[in-house]
XYZ file of C-alpha atoms in Angstrom:
543
model
C -27.389 -14.987 -21.398
C -27.055 -18.792 -22.269
C -23.150 -18.332 -22.561
C -23.167 -16.529 -19.363
C -24.817 -18.862 -17.682
C -23.188 -21.953 -19.084
C -19.748 -20.611 -18.762
C -19.545 -18.475 -15.485
C -16.400 -16.245 -15.275
C -14.458 -16.711 -12.127
C -13.544 -14.100 -9.664
C -10.043 -13.629 -8.776
C -8.536 -11.998 -5.970
C -5.058 -10.518 -5.002
C -4.086 -9.497 -2.102
C -0.445 -8.677 -3.403
C 0.833 -4.732 -2.705
C -1.712 -4.082 -0.390
C -0.709 -2.692 3.224
C -1.447 -5.236 6.475
C -4.228 -2.622 7.260
C -6.113 -3.126 4.241
C -5.489 -6.756 3.838
C -6.874 -7.572 7.484
C -9.531 -5.112 7.294
C -10.932 -7.297 4.065
C -10.237 -10.437 5.956
C -12.161 -9.259 8.964
C -15.027 -8.176 7.008
C -15.204 -11.918 5.313
C -14.882 -13.526 8.940
C -17.774 -11.227 10.259
C -19.725 -12.497 7.505
C -19.109 -16.128 7.907
C -20.173 -15.388 11.803
C -23.235 -13.819 10.477
C -24.361 -16.841 8.741
C -23.679 -18.772 12.262
C -25.745 -16.153 14.082
C -28.743 -16.912 11.161
C -28.938 -20.266 12.114
C -28.569 -19.883 15.827
C -31.808 -17.750 16.121
C -31.472 -14.718 14.100
C -32.922 -15.906 11.145
C -31.716 -16.153 7.337
C -33.499 -13.167 6.489
C -31.218 -11.053 8.937
C -28.172 -12.873 8.014
C -28.498 -11.913 4.324
C -29.513 -8.123 5.062
C -26.493 -7.867 7.638
C -24.259 -9.520 5.096
C -25.228 -7.422 2.385
C -24.552 -4.212 4.767
C -21.245 -5.629 5.689
C -20.259 -5.877 1.906
C -21.362 -2.405 1.314
C -19.228 -1.400 4.262
C -16.474 -3.183 2.882
C -16.511 -1.382 -0.161
C -17.210 2.060 1.147
C -13.642 1.838 2.999
C -12.248 0.450 0.058
C -13.203 2.899 -2.318
C -15.208 5.894 -1.370
C -14.154 6.517 2.421
C -10.624 8.124 1.440
C -12.548 10.756 -1.080
C -14.672 11.885 2.014
C -11.569 12.946 4.025
C -10.916 16.525 4.412
C -9.590 19.030 6.724
C -12.819 21.244 7.195
C -15.525 18.507 6.747
C -18.444 19.166 9.335
C -18.571 15.328 9.496
C -16.604 14.167 12.783
C -15.851 10.827 10.858
C -14.547 12.940 7.614
C -12.703 15.645 9.359
C -8.942 15.103 9.273
C -8.132 17.903 11.721
C -10.542 16.843 14.336
C -9.677 12.920 13.970
C -5.820 13.653 14.090
C -5.594 16.629 16.661
C -3.957 15.349 20.099
C -5.131 16.179 23.600
C -1.511 17.991 23.698
C -1.644 21.771 22.823
C 1.531 21.323 20.375
C 0.043 18.815 18.287
C -3.696 19.993 18.377
C -5.418 21.871 15.809
C -8.302 23.724 16.470
C -11.479 23.670 13.919
C -13.336 26.844 12.630
C -16.412 24.844 12.191
C -18.767 22.449 14.121
C -19.438 18.666 13.613
C -22.996 18.859 13.638
C -23.645 16.385 10.636
C -23.210 12.846 10.303
C -22.383 10.341 7.165
C -25.001 7.879 5.884
C -22.197 5.367 5.126
C -19.972 5.519 8.126
C -23.293 5.351 10.441
C -24.288 2.245 8.479
C -21.212 0.600 9.023
C -21.310 1.768 12.820
C -24.775 0.378 13.363
C -24.405 -3.239 11.500
C -21.159 -3.722 13.641
C -23.160 -2.638 16.618
C -26.082 -5.241 15.765
C -23.365 -7.712 14.974
C -22.249 -7.440 18.346
C -25.192 -7.521 20.116
C -27.002 -10.458 18.070
C -23.601 -12.442 19.338
C -25.253 -12.000 23.119
C -28.899 -12.749 22.265
C -28.650 -16.199 20.801
C -28.436 -19.684 22.450
C -24.694 -21.482 21.320
C -24.536 -25.367 21.621
C -21.695 -25.124 23.572
C -19.477 -22.663 25.296
C -16.225 -23.132 22.838
C -19.020 -21.921 20.274
C -19.719 -18.787 22.152
C -16.043 -17.997 22.753
C -14.891 -18.863 19.127
C -17.531 -16.091 17.909
C -17.574 -13.444 20.086
C -13.468 -13.459 19.876
C -13.876 -13.164 15.814
C -16.568 -10.492 16.631
C -14.479 -8.491 18.848
C -10.981 -8.667 16.740
C -13.164 -8.320 13.194
C -14.292 -4.876 14.755
C -11.300 -3.900 16.061
C -9.321 -4.450 13.047
C -11.932 -2.522 10.767
C -11.566 0.503 12.835
C -7.701 0.398 12.465
C -8.352 0.314 9.133
C -10.513 3.384 8.825
C -8.237 5.220 11.393
C -5.338 4.261 8.783
C -7.277 5.758 5.869
C -7.171 8.746 7.660
C -3.778 9.038 8.572
C -2.628 8.182 4.992
C -4.657 10.848 3.538
C -3.081 13.231 5.851
C 0.479 12.288 4.780
C -0.417 12.381 1.368
C -1.794 15.829 1.402
C 1.455 17.193 2.819
C 2.836 15.710 -0.413
C 0.955 17.624 -2.396
C 1.318 20.737 -0.511
C 4.938 20.742 -1.142
C 4.648 19.641 -4.861
C 2.017 22.588 -5.268
C 4.407 25.132 -3.709
C 7.352 24.135 -5.023
C 9.897 27.057 -5.763
C 12.827 26.756 -8.648
C 15.183 26.862 -5.605
C 14.015 24.034 -4.099
C 13.571 20.203 -4.791
C 11.519 17.186 -3.417
C 13.466 13.828 -2.598
C 11.041 10.819 -2.081
C 13.117 7.925 -1.082
C 12.778 3.835 -0.551
C 14.679 0.859 -0.377
C 13.242 -1.415 -3.334
C 12.588 -5.377 -2.668
C 15.843 -7.126 -3.436
C 16.676 -7.972 -6.754
C 17.551 -11.569 -7.693
C 20.133 -12.098 -9.678
C 18.959 -12.992 -13.390
C 20.746 -15.124 -16.145
C 19.721 -15.771 -19.541
C 20.746 -19.395 -19.415
C 20.119 -20.754 -15.707
C 20.577 -23.925 -14.793
C 18.546 -25.449 -11.760
C 21.119 -25.531 -9.517
C 21.864 -21.860 -9.920
C 18.189 -20.915 -9.399
C 17.942 -21.825 -5.676
C 19.400 -20.114 -2.942
C 19.792 -16.886 -4.585
C 21.257 -13.749 -2.953
C 19.256 -10.413 -3.897
C 21.241 -7.146 -4.451
C 20.242 -4.451 -2.375
C 19.222 -1.036 -4.304
C 17.656 1.938 -3.325
C 15.456 4.172 -5.528
C 15.459 8.011 -5.350
C 13.022 10.511 -6.991
C 14.238 14.306 -7.161
C 11.602 16.412 -8.284
C 12.532 20.302 -9.480
C 10.529 23.036 -10.489
C 11.690 24.274 -13.933
C 10.128 27.303 -16.230
C 8.361 24.726 -18.282
C 6.883 22.962 -15.455
C 8.026 20.007 -12.855
C 10.844 17.641 -13.931
C 12.004 14.970 -12.090
C 15.235 12.792 -12.124
C 15.596 8.799 -10.678
C 18.604 8.169 -8.871
C 19.497 4.404 -8.090
C 21.986 3.120 -5.798
C 23.060 -0.683 -6.196
C 24.961 -2.856 -3.701
C 26.474 -6.162 -3.983
C 26.387 -6.500 -0.176
C 24.795 -3.789 2.008
C 22.872 -3.326 5.062
C 19.834 -1.444 4.587
C 20.084 0.492 7.718
C 20.089 4.246 8.850
C 24.068 4.722 8.004
C 24.038 3.352 4.448
C 20.389 5.660 3.965
C 22.174 8.497 5.350
C 25.597 7.976 2.948
C 22.757 7.757 0.458
C 21.427 10.998 1.183
C 24.453 12.382 1.303
C 25.511 11.522 -2.483
C 21.632 12.922 -3.628
C 23.323 16.093 -2.351
C 26.099 16.116 -5.394
C 23.492 14.826 -7.929
C 21.028 17.732 -7.193
C 23.717 19.983 -7.072
C 24.993 18.589 -10.664
C 21.604 18.510 -12.042
C 20.495 21.965 -10.888
C 23.212 24.530 -9.231
C 19.876 26.672 -8.080
C 18.814 24.392 -5.307
C 19.685 25.422 -1.978
C 16.323 23.650 0.112
C 15.375 20.105 0.303
C 12.285 18.517 1.108
C 12.528 15.071 2.112
C 9.525 12.207 2.059
C 9.984 8.402 2.552
C 8.253 5.510 4.188
C 8.031 4.593 7.986
C 10.945 2.109 7.840
C 13.352 2.216 10.581
C 16.276 3.313 8.730
C 14.673 6.722 7.718
C 12.248 7.111 10.963
C 14.782 6.407 13.851
C 16.760 8.802 16.084
C 20.001 8.318 14.172
C 18.162 8.719 10.656
C 16.812 12.122 11.670
C 19.209 13.447 13.878
C 21.882 12.750 11.267
C 20.425 15.145 8.382
C 21.384 18.511 10.700
C 25.448 16.784 10.151
C 24.060 16.790 6.062
C 23.214 20.164 6.110
C 27.118 21.237 6.551
C 27.678 20.179 2.965
C 29.894 21.969 0.061
C 26.841 22.836 -1.965
C 25.061 25.154 0.660
C 22.052 22.403 0.181
C 19.821 22.606 3.641
C 17.189 20.377 4.367
C 14.041 22.007 5.211
C 11.763 19.376 5.869
C 11.128 15.945 6.461
C 7.932 13.586 6.129
C 6.804 10.055 6.343
C 4.308 8.296 4.871
C 1.555 6.316 7.638
C 3.074 2.752 8.166
C 1.964 0.487 5.508
C 0.856 3.262 3.496
C 4.458 3.973 1.700
C 3.540 3.273 -1.956
C 4.803 5.945 -3.928
C 6.646 7.232 -7.352
C 9.656 5.072 -5.910
C 7.606 2.036 -6.665
C 6.543 2.814 -10.009
C 9.974 3.711 -10.978
C 11.503 0.461 -9.491
C 8.853 -1.699 -11.692
C 9.899 0.404 -14.940
C 13.606 -0.399 -14.014
C 12.790 -3.910 -13.338
C 10.853 -4.270 -16.703
C 13.858 -2.973 -18.673
C 16.470 -5.683 -16.869
C 14.102 -8.267 -17.925
C 14.248 -7.257 -21.322
C 18.070 -6.628 -21.455
C 18.475 -10.386 -19.731
C 16.302 -11.712 -22.613
C 18.341 -10.077 -25.362
C 20.758 -13.187 -24.102
C 22.782 -11.022 -21.204
C 23.002 -11.702 -17.320
C 22.358 -9.222 -14.537
C 24.390 -10.972 -11.582
C 26.319 -8.492 -9.771
C 26.281 -4.643 -9.391
C 28.441 -4.178 -12.041
C 26.214 -5.796 -14.788
C 23.005 -3.981 -13.124
C 25.045 -1.012 -14.088
C 25.225 -1.644 -17.912
C 22.698 -0.503 -20.702
C 20.167 -2.580 -19.070
C 18.537 0.715 -17.990
C 18.930 2.444 -21.176
C 15.626 1.521 -23.516
C 17.363 3.059 -26.140
C 16.198 5.158 -29.773
C 13.130 3.583 -31.647
C 13.359 3.636 -35.639
C 11.191 5.250 -37.658
C 9.362 3.335 -40.283
C 6.530 3.515 -42.733
C 2.796 3.715 -41.522
C 1.999 1.503 -44.145
C 3.497 -1.556 -42.496
C 0.396 -0.890 -40.162
C -2.200 -1.846 -42.177
C -2.695 -5.119 -40.359
C -3.926 -2.671 -37.467
C -5.876 0.217 -38.941
C -7.372 1.086 -35.557
C -3.660 1.962 -34.121
C -3.261 4.039 -37.125
C -6.508 6.138 -36.650
C -6.516 6.662 -33.219
C -2.611 7.553 -32.404
C -1.780 10.934 -33.021
C 2.010 10.527 -33.254
C 4.504 7.327 -32.397
C 6.131 8.335 -29.071
C 9.949 7.490 -28.530
C 11.237 7.030 -25.011
C 14.834 7.665 -24.545
C 16.162 7.317 -21.043
C 19.795 7.420 -20.497
C 21.965 6.010 -17.886
C 25.137 7.038 -16.179
C 26.849 4.267 -14.564
C 29.104 3.969 -11.948
C 29.803 0.520 -9.651
C 28.191 0.671 -6.205
C 27.408 4.288 -6.691
C 24.617 5.809 -8.600
C 22.436 5.540 -11.583
C 20.628 8.850 -12.222
C 18.014 8.370 -14.698
C 16.804 11.753 -16.145
C 13.113 12.196 -17.327
C 13.314 13.540 -20.999
C 10.825 15.092 -23.258
C 9.117 12.735 -25.633
C 10.584 12.715 -29.326
C 7.370 12.797 -31.425
C 7.148 11.815 -34.517
C 4.139 13.858 -36.047
C 1.336 11.683 -38.308
C -0.512 13.545 -40.918
C -4.086 12.948 -39.041
C -4.012 14.561 -35.665
C -6.923 12.947 -34.067
C -5.703 11.577 -30.233
C -4.108 14.604 -28.011
C -3.167 12.431 -25.336
C 0.276 10.349 -24.773
C 1.526 8.121 -22.239
C 4.254 10.725 -20.800
C 1.048 12.700 -19.734
C -0.105 9.899 -17.726
C 3.036 9.333 -16.015
C 3.711 12.782 -15.520
C -0.012 13.429 -13.854
C 0.617 10.083 -11.671
C 3.944 11.358 -10.625
C 3.477 14.858 -9.941
C -0.278 15.695 -10.627
C -3.108 17.076 -8.932
C -5.803 14.603 -8.508
C -9.300 15.735 -8.868
C -12.526 13.636 -8.123
C -15.471 14.944 -10.058
C -18.756 14.666 -8.200
C -21.109 11.856 -9.251
C -24.700 13.426 -9.489
C -26.673 10.435 -11.105
C -29.291 8.598 -8.994
C -28.977 4.903 -7.477
C -31.033 3.589 -10.901
C -28.916 5.270 -13.210
C -25.881 4.323 -11.736
C -26.875 0.360 -11.394
C -27.918 0.698 -15.395
C -24.360 1.987 -16.251
C -22.694 -0.420 -14.198
C -24.491 -3.496 -15.366
C -23.988 -2.118 -19.374
C -20.223 -1.825 -18.646
C -20.063 -5.359 -16.863
C -21.994 -6.697 -19.632
C -19.709 -5.113 -22.125
C -16.408 -6.360 -20.677
C -17.636 -9.987 -20.150
C -16.594 -9.798 -16.896
C -17.708 -10.508 -13.597
C -15.858 -8.336 -10.976
C -17.364 -8.367 -7.576
C -21.119 -6.468 -7.526
C -21.079 -2.889 -6.911
C -23.132 -2.453 -3.822
C -22.323 1.077 -2.728
C -24.446 3.425 -4.523
C -24.579 6.920 -4.507
C -22.565 9.605 -3.161
C -22.419 10.421 1.020
C -25.386 12.673 2.352
C -25.025 14.811 5.589
C -27.839 14.208 8.089
C -28.233 15.821 11.577
C -26.986 13.618 14.374
C -24.973 13.219 17.378
C -21.311 11.790 17.279
C -19.946 9.542 19.575
C -16.601 10.020 18.173
C -13.679 11.988 20.172
C -11.183 14.565 19.228
C -7.896 12.466 18.313
C -10.072 9.277 17.357
C -7.892 8.643 14.151
C -4.606 8.439 15.814
C -2.886 5.077 16.801
C -3.287 3.379 19.689
C -0.553 2.978 21.964
C 0.000 -1.018 22.129
C -0.553 -2.484 25.232
C 2.199 -4.847 25.870
C 1.632 -8.057 27.525
C 4.011 -10.730 28.282
C 2.850 -14.455 26.660
C 2.249 -17.232 29.106
C 3.898 -20.352 29.708
C 1.359 -22.397 27.700
C 1.197 -19.999 24.837
C 5.018 -20.132 24.512
C 5.055 -23.860 24.843
C 2.141 -24.092 22.343
C 4.049 -21.678 19.625
C 7.369 -23.131 20.052
C 5.916 -26.569 19.287
C 4.580 -25.751 16.310
C 7.918 -23.513 15.258
C 9.853 -26.543 15.629
C 7.412 -28.935 14.036
C 8.042 -26.650 10.855
C 11.595 -26.404 10.992
C 11.955 -30.165 11.605
C 9.571 -31.173 8.848
C 10.063 -28.031 6.543
C 6.317 -27.632 6.379
C 5.851 -24.337 7.892
C 2.807 -23.418 9.935
C 0.758 -20.746 8.977
C 0.082 -18.035 11.492
C -3.435 -17.785 10.592
C -3.914 -21.784 10.856
C -2.206 -21.736 14.305
C -4.349 -18.884 15.697
C -7.772 -20.716 14.239
C -6.013 -24.270 15.817
C -5.417 -22.480 19.170
C -9.157 -21.670 19.759
C -10.227 -25.284 19.657
C -6.929 -27.615 20.684
C -7.498 -29.660 24.040
C -5.646 -31.566 26.275
C -5.366 -35.303 26.922
C -8.373 -34.966 29.338
C -10.623 -33.165 26.701
C -10.250 -29.485 28.284
C -9.529 -26.275 25.965
C -5.970 -25.635 26.547
C -7.083 -21.846 26.189
C -9.722 -20.005 27.368
C -11.236 -16.503 25.526
C -8.740 -14.212 27.057
C -5.819 -16.253 26.101
C -6.479 -16.462 22.231
C -3.585 -14.788 19.997
C -4.090 -13.102 16.839
C -2.224 -14.089 13.491
C 0.371 -11.265 13.764
C 1.382 -11.984 17.407
C 1.880 -15.479 16.087
C 3.906 -14.300 13.342
C 6.006 -12.074 15.384
C 7.031 -14.776 17.862
C 7.898 -17.130 15.007
C 10.102 -14.309 13.424
C 12.036 -13.602 16.994
C 12.586 -17.413 16.904
C 14.100 -17.545 13.466
C 16.023 -14.704 14.411
C 17.415 -16.186 17.634
C 17.894 -19.539 15.609
C 20.105 -17.564 13.184
C 22.056 -15.570 15.364
C 22.971 -18.658 17.283
C 24.552 -20.282 14.117
C 26.155 -16.859 13.365
C 27.858 -17.253 16.862
C 29.109 -20.983 16.357
């Protein structure tokens, strides 16, 4: 305990890889927490502020960790029922529930109540000036709106992931599932790289496709990469790649005649050209027809393609560390993808790490063979593990089993029947053993259903139609000034900082330039900056 008190571990946060809904929702909870402390100082009291802050933290962890486990199609809780939340008022996109929604969730109701308490408290305290009142109410309104959108996004993502699981569960030997995604552009790598070559790199566009087949021994997958020196990531290129994938499907398994497609919500896939062109692709010499197309919810497109892309990039980094360069698509297509065959060695050389020898049943050797061709594709078949049997069979789990489960397995979540005290003791023990100071787990216990009335309406989880409003002349001038400042000085203005400054900026007379109804969110400012940058680039191109 003395050591922990003297050297307190640091809590590190990373927002990389999160979708915008999760990142903005997490930030909204933090903003509301700061507002709660202001309300506490304004008359609600310190005890009230600490209580509400704790409830906000519980709600944040509930949405982040537990809420998606409660969402189902047949739940009697309206907050958890995907069929109820995603049914439109139109008959064509409506699904009737065969059950009633007469129950409520403790955690969902607690979050709703907490947000309502904050909203009511903002109207009951005395502010020092009108500026503080407008700033506080704006943060509360935007924060509650963002949190609700995060909750809706979780329901939609669970529903779209359920569609993928249904296809995998019913996949037949004559069918295949293709999941596709454009990976982040690959920056050229050199083993010996000067500082001048490190700057102003142009990335290589590469497309990742994973084809899943149903075979006698189980499901098998084939990863296909398409690498281009220069290519536009639009619907035309994506459909050309899809046409080439039909050839790989037929060459791998000529019994396949039905395809299921799944991709993220990018414009190159989810556009009129990208969808309508599929009917033309059905007219192919392999007699393969596309039966269904699925799309993930916007900002929820993390899939097997991202894991395969990470695997490929790790292999390329190893290849570069061996003294090679990967600059063009030709060099990308070399044995950088091939891991190779491991060498068998005596277990006596592992005496320095006996725990490895005792716990491992076998030495697993991975071999992935890459067939390369310039600007076409690289099929990477998933082969079975080549095992080197050991004398002592203790551990039966293999890394390959984990990969297969993540890619094509069906996830089950066991129910936790421990009470609050037992969960707290186990959590505390695990934290002490790991010597870490991860964020305190405040959510304890499973969801309990109580008799209550719900204010949710049918289709509450559907995306709202975006209301388009034109920026005022003052807003455009202010954002343009900030953009020009970044262009001239090189110090780009952060949209978050601009949004905060916008709520307090004053004119020469000491009067605020913008009132409450004219405040803009960071996403609106970022979109405006993006349009200005695109306009500037197009002008340079025309000249």
